[in-house]
XYZ file of C-alpha atoms in Angstrom:
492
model
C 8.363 11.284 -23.506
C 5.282 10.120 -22.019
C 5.467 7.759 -18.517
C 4.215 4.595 -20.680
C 7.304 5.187 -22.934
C 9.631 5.199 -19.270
C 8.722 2.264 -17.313
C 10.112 -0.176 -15.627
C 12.183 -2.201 -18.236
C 12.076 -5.959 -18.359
C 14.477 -8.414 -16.689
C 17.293 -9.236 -19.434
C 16.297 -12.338 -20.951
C 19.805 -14.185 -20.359
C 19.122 -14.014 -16.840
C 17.926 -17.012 -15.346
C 19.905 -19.244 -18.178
C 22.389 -21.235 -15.394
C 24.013 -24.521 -15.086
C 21.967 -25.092 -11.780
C 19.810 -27.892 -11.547
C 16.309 -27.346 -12.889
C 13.679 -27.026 -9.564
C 9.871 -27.176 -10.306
C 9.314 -28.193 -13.747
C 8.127 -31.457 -15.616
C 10.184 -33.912 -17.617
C 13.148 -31.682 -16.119
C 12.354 -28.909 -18.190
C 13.633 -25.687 -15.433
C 11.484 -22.836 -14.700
C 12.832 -19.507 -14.935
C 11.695 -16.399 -14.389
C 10.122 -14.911 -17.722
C 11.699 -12.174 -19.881
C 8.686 -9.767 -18.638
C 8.522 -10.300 -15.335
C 10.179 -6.920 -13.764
C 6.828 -4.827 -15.667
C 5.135 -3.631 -12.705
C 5.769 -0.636 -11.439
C 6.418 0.628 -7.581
C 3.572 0.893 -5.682
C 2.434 3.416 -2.978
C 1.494 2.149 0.308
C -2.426 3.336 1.799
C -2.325 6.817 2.277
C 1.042 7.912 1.083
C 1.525 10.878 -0.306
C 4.601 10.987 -2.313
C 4.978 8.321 -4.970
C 8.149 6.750 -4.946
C 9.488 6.089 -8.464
C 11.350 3.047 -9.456
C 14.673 4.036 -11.553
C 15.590 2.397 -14.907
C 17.855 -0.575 -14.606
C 20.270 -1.642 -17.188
C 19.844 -4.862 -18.239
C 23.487 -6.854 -18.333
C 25.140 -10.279 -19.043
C 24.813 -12.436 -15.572
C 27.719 -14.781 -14.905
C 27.152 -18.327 -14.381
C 29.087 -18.948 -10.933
C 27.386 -21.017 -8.966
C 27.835 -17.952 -6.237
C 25.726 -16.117 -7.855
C 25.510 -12.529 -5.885
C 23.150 -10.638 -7.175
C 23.581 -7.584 -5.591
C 26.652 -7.634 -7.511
C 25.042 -7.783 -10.680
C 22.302 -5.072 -10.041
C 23.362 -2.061 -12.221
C 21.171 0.783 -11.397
C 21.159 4.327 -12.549
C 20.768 6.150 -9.223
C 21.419 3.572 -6.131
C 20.075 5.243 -3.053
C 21.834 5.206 0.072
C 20.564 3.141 3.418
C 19.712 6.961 4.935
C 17.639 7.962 1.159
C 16.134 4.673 1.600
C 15.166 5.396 4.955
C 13.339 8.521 3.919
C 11.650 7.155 1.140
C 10.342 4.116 3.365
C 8.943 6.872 5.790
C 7.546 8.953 2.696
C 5.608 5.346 1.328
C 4.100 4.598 5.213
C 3.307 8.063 6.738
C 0.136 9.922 5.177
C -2.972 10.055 5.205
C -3.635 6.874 6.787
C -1.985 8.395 10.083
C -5.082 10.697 10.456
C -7.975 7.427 10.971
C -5.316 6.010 13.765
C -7.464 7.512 16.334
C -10.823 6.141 15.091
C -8.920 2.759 15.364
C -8.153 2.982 18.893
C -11.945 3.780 19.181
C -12.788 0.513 17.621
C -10.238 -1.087 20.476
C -10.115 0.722 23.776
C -7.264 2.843 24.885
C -4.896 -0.042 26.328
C -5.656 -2.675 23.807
C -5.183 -0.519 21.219
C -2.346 0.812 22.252
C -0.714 -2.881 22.504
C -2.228 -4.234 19.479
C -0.894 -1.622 17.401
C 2.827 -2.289 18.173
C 2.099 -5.447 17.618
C 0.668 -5.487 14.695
C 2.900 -3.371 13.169
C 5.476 -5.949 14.207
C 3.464 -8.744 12.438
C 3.541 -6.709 9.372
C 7.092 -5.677 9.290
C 8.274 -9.463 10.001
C 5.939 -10.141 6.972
C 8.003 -7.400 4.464
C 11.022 -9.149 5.954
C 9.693 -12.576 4.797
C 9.084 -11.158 1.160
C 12.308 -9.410 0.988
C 14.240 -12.769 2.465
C 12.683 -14.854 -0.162
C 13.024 -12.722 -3.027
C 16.651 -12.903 -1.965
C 16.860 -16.375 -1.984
C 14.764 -16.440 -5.247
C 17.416 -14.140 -7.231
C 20.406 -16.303 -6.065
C 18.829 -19.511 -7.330
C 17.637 -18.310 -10.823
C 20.264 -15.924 -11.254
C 18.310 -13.052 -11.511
C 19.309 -9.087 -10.024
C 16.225 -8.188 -8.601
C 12.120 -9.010 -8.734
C 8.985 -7.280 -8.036
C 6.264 -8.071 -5.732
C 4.498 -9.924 -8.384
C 7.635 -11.176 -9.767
C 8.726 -13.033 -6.196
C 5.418 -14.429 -6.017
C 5.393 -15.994 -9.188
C 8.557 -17.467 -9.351
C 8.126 -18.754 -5.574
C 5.557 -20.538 -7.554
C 7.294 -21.894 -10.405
C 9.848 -23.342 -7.496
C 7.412 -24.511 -5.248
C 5.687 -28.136 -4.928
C 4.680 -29.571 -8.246
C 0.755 -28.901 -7.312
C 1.525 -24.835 -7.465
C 3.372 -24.602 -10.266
C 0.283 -24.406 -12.627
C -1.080 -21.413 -10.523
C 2.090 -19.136 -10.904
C -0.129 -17.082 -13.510
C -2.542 -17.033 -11.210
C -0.502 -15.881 -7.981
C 1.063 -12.812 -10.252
C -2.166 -11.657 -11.860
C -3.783 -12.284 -7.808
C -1.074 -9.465 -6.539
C -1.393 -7.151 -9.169
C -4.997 -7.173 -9.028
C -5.316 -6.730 -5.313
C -2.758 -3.921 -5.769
C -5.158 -2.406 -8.013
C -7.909 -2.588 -5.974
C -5.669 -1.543 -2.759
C -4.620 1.915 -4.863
C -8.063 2.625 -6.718
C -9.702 1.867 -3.293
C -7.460 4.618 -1.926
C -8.480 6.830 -4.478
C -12.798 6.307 -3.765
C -11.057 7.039 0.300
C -9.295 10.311 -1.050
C -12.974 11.374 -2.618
C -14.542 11.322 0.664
C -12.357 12.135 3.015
C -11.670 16.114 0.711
C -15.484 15.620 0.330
C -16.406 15.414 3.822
C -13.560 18.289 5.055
C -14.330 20.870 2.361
C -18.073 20.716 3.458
C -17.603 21.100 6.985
C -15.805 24.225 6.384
C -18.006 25.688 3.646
C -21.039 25.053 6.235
C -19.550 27.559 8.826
C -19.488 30.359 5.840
C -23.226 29.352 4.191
C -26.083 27.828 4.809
C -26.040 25.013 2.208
C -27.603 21.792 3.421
C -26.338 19.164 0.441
C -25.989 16.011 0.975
C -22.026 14.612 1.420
C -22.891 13.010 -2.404
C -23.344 16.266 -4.084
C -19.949 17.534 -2.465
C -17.891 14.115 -4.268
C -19.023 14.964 -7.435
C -17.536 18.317 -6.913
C -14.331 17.016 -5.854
C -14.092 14.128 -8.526
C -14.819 16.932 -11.437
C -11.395 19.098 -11.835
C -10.220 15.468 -11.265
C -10.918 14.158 -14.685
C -8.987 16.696 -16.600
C -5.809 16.469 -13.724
C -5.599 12.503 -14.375
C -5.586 12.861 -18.276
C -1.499 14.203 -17.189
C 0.602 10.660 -17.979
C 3.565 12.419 -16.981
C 4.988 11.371 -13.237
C 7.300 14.727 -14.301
C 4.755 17.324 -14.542
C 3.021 15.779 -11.210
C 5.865 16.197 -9.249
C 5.374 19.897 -8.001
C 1.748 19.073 -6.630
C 4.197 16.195 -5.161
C 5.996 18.860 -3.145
C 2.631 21.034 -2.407
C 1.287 17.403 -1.126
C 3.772 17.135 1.569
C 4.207 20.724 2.740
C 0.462 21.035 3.179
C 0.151 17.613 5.098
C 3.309 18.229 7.221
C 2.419 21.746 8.425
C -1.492 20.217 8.686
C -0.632 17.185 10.798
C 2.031 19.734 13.036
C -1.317 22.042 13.845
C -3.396 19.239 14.220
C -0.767 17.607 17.077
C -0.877 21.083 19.011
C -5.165 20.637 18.889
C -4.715 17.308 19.788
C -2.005 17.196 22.815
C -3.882 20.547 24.462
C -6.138 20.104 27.490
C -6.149 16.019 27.644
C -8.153 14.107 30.206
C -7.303 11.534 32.419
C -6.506 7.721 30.859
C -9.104 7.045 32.799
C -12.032 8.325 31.786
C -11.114 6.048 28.118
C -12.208 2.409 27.883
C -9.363 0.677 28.081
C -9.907 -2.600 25.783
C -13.680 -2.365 24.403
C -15.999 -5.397 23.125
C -14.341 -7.480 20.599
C -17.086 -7.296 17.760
C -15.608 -4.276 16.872
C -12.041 -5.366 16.757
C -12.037 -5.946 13.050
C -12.246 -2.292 12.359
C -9.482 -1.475 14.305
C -7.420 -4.532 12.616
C -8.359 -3.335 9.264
C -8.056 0.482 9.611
C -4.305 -0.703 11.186
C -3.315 -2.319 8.425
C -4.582 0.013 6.105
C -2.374 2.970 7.596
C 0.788 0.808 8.422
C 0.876 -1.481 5.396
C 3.986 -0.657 3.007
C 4.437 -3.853 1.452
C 3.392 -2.512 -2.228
C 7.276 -0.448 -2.073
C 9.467 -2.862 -0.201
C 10.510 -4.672 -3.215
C 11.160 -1.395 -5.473
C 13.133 0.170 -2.626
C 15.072 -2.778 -1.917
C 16.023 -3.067 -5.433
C 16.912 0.696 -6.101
C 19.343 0.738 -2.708
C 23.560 0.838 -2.895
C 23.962 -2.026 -0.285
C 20.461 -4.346 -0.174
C 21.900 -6.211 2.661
C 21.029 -3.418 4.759
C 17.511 -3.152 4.205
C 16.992 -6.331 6.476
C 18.252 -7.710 9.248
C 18.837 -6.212 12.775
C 19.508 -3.191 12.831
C 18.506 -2.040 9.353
C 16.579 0.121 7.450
C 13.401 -1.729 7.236
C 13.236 -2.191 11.273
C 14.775 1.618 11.794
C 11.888 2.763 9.578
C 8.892 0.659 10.408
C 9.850 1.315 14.215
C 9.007 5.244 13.656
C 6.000 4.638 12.132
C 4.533 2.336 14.410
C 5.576 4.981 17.475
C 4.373 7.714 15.481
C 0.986 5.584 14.602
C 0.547 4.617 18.066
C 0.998 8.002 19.368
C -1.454 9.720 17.377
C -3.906 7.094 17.833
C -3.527 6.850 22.024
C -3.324 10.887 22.339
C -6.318 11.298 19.481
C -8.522 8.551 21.304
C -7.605 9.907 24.160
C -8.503 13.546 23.481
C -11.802 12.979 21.786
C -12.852 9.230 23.137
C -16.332 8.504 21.488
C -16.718 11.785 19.697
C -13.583 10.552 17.723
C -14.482 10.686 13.802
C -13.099 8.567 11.045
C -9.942 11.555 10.171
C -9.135 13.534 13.325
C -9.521 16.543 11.407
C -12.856 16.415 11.447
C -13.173 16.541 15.291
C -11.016 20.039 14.786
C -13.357 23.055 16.512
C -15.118 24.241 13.486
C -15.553 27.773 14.621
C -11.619 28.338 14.919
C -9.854 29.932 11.584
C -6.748 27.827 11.979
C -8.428 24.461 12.278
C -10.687 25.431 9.221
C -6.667 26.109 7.299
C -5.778 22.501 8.591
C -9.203 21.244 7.242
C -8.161 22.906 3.637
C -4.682 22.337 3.635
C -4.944 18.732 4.225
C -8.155 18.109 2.036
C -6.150 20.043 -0.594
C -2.984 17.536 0.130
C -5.306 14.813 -0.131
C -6.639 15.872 -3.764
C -3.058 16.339 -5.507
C -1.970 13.070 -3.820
C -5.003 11.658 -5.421
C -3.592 12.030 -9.324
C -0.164 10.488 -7.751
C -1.702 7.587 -6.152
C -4.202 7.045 -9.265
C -1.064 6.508 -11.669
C -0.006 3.146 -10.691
C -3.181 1.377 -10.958
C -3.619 3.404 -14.830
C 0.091 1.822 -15.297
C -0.660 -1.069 -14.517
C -3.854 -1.419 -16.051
C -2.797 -0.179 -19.576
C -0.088 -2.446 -19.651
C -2.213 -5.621 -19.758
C -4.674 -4.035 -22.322
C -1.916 -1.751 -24.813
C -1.229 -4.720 -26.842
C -4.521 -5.813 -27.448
C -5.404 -2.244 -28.925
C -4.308 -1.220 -32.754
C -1.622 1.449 -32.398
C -3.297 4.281 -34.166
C -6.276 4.561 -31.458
C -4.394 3.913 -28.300
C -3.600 7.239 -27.361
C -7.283 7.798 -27.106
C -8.216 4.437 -25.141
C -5.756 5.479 -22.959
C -7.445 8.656 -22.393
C -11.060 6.712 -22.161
C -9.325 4.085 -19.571
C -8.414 7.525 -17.396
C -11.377 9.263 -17.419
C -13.420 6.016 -16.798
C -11.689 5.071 -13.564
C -12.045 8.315 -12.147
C -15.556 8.459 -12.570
C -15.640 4.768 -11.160
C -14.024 5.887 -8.487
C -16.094 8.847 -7.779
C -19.423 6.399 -8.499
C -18.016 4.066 -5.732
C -17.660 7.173 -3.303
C -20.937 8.090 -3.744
C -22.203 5.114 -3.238
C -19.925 4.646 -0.173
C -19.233 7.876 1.930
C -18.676 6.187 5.009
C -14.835 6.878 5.989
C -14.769 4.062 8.789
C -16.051 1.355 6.997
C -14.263 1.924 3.481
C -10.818 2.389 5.601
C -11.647 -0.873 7.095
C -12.760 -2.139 4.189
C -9.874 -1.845 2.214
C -7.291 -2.664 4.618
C -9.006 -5.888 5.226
C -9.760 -7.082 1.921
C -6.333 -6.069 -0.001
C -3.906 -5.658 2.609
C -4.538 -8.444 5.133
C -4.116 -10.661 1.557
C -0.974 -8.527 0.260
C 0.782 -7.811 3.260
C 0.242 -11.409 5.327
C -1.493 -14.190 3.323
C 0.940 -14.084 0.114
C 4.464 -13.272 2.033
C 3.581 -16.424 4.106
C 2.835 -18.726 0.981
C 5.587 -17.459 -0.893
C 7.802 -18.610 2.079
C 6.433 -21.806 2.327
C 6.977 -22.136 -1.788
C 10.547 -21.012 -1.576
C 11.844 -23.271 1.384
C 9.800 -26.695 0.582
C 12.163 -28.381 -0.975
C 15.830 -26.369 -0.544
C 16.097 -25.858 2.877
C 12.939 -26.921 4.014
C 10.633 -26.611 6.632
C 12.800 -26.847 9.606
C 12.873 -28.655 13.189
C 9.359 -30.296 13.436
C 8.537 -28.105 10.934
C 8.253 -24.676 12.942
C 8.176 -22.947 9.756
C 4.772 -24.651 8.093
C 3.157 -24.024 11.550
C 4.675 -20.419 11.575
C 3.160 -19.436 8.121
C -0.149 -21.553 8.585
C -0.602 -19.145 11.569
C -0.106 -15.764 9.808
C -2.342 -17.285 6.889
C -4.793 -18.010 9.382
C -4.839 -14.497 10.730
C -4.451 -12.970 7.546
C -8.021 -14.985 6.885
C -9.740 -14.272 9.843
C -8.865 -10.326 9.641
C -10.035 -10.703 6.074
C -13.037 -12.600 6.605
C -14.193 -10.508 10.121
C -13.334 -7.106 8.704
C -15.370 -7.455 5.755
C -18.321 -8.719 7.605
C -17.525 -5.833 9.871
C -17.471 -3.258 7.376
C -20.367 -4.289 5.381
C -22.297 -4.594 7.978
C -21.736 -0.914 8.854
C -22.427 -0.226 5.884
C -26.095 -1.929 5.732
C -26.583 -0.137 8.945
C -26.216 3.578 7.249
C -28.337 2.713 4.288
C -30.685 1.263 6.257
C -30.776 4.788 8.586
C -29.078 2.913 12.004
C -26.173 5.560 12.256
């Protein structure tokens, strides 16, 4: 059975059909939640390199008490518990995106960074706690066992003020499309960063001067025919080599990196703050994990646990913010300016074992590029299957593939700075996913039922992490482009 014939099935369409009060609507007509809203499929989070799957759910009558649990009412094949879920939250955070920490702390200073990095990661986690809250609160008022991402912000819409309910379409199609963008932009990073490791080591062994374009068309090649595979099944062992390669690559690299270390020192310790965008985007690209909160939540034996204090969430975002931190203080503070976009690359190129760690993690990289490129496809294909006549789907599947691989590898080509496209991304897609649209859901969800709060600390609250998520946005594109303009125009 191929993966379109094993997604993510739909919420039941009895759910949602209550005695409560309709909220939202016109003429008193209620809005629920629509019979196809639970169609998108988990995402990864920037630079993960295991996929994490969502399992079916069986779709089942919903009483109508008016204390409506819905954890009760989830009925899922294969609940994981709160220590599986903690795994899989560290598999969907740490990756690749662990290795550019370092060239953020360059783009901050030693000290600065070294703060702003906890607490960013804190703003980010208290946004996923936001989402997850709402989506909550969401479920228990339309009777419903679980949402997505898109499905939370949707429905946050249909309940919201009268002016947003005519932009719910909007706000789900918004999220899925900046998902899209998040993972395919992933992809175009993947490209380069194999790209760029693959021909530093090839240049130790022959004398082959070709440009870093000539080396992503190499890379995006056996690519085509591996992403033609619609199978998450038969992807699954280059899964496994993924993370064995990257584990044992990132252990070597730590030994590199923690040997021979200079004095604090001799680092800036908070550097000038036109450059602070690239460290705000290239943080949020590597901590950002929103895309799986909502498919993890859903999947675990006990949800309540996933938020609160302790729980998983905090437990799990706590590691990775230490272990982002640490490799970006030690790394910055190892290699200071000479620090490159992936710390692999500052590796001595004349040793054997950091030319394996080059290869084992470019070759990582490239298998976790078919994982990461299968949720966009999904998702994708699913808005254009019905609009194609059954008999030549199978092939426009296949053309859809191989089409946004080579759009991917065009966009590479065109863009082979690492820096800048980390940045890039994280600021564009992730600054909008992972603060702008948690802190408009809230507002949506608690305007009328409970509200806003003492002197309304909670509009104030979410107009500031709007207005943060905007400025990183705005700054860190303006950032990135311009360093952009500055390579094609032969400043770097």
């Amino acid at each position: 059975m191929s993966t379109l014939e094993t997604k993510v099935p739909t919420v039941a369409a009895g759910y949602g059909e209550s005695n409560e009060k309709p909220r939202g609507g016109k003429g008193g007509q209620p809005k629920f939640i629509r019979s196809d809203m639970a169609d998108v499929p988990v995402q990864q989070a920037a630079g993960s390199t295991l996929p994490l799957v969502i399992t079916r759910k069986k779709g089942g009558d919903d009483s109508e008490d008016g204390n409506y649990n819905p954890f009760e009412h989830r009925k899922v094949e294969h609940p994981t518990s709160d220590l599986e879920t903690f795994v899989h939250l560290l598999k969907g955070s740490l990756g690749s995106g662990i290795l550019a920490m370092p060239m953020a702390f360059s783009h901050a200073g030693l000290w600065f960074g070294l703060v702003a990095t906890f607490a960013v990661g804190t703003l980010c986690t208290y946004c996923v706690h936001i989402l997850v809250k709402c989506a909550h609160i969401l479920c228990r008022r339309r009777k419903i066992p679980m949402m997505g991402f898109a499905d939370v912000a949707e429905q946050a819409f249909l309940d919201g003020p009268p002016s947003l309910n005519r932009w719910s379409r909007f706000i789900r199609f918004m999220v899925n499309t900046f998902l899209v963008i998040d993972l395919l932009g992933c992809c175009c990073i993947y490209l380069v960063f194999v790209a760029t490791n693959v021909e530093q080591v090839v240049k130790v062994y022959v004398d082959m001067q070709w440009d870093i374009r000539m080396w992503i068309l190499i890379v995006t090649a056996p690519l085509i025919l591996m992403c033609l595979v619609r199978n998450l099944k038969f992807l699954t062992p280059f899964s496994m080599i993924a993370n064995i390669l990257m584990f044992v690559g990132i252990v070597i690299t730590f030994i590199y990196m923690f040997s021979d270390l200079p004095a604090p020192a001799e680092r800036p310790g908070i550097v000038a703050p036109p450059e602070w965008p690239l460290f705000f985007g290239t943080v949020i690209f590597a901590l950002e994990g929103i895309g799986v909160v909502m498919s993890l939540e859903n999947d675990m034996k006990n949800p309540t646990h996933f938020i609160g204090c302790p729980s998983v969430l905090n437990m799990g975002m706590g590691l990775v913010i230490g272990l982002y931190t640490l490799v970006g203080f030690f790394g910055f503070l190892k290699y200071g300016p000479e620090t490159q976009a992936s710390i692999t690359l500052n590796l001595p190129l004349e040793d054997k074992l950091a030319q394996s760690v080059k290869l084992m993690i470019a070759i990582a990289i490239f298998f976790t590029f078919t994982l990461q490129f299968y949720v966009p496809v999904t998702i994708l294909w699913k808005g254009l299957e019905h609009k194609i006549r059954p008999e030549r789907q199978n092939i426009s599947e296949y053309g859809l593939r191989v089409f946004l691989v080579i759009l991917c590898g065009a966009i590479a080509v065109a863009l082979p700075n690492l820096g800048p496209f980390i940045s890039l991304i994280g600021a564009v897609c992730l600054s909008t996913l992972g603060m702008i649209v948690p802190a408009v859901i809230e507002l949506a969800v608690y305007h009328e039922d409970p509200g806003y709060g003492r002197f309304k600390w909670r509009l104030w609250k979410n107009s500031g992490l709007i207005l943060f998520g905007v400025v990183g946005f705005v700054a860190g594109t303006y950032v990135s482009i311009l360093e952009f303009h500055a390579e094609f125009s032969g400043g770097h």
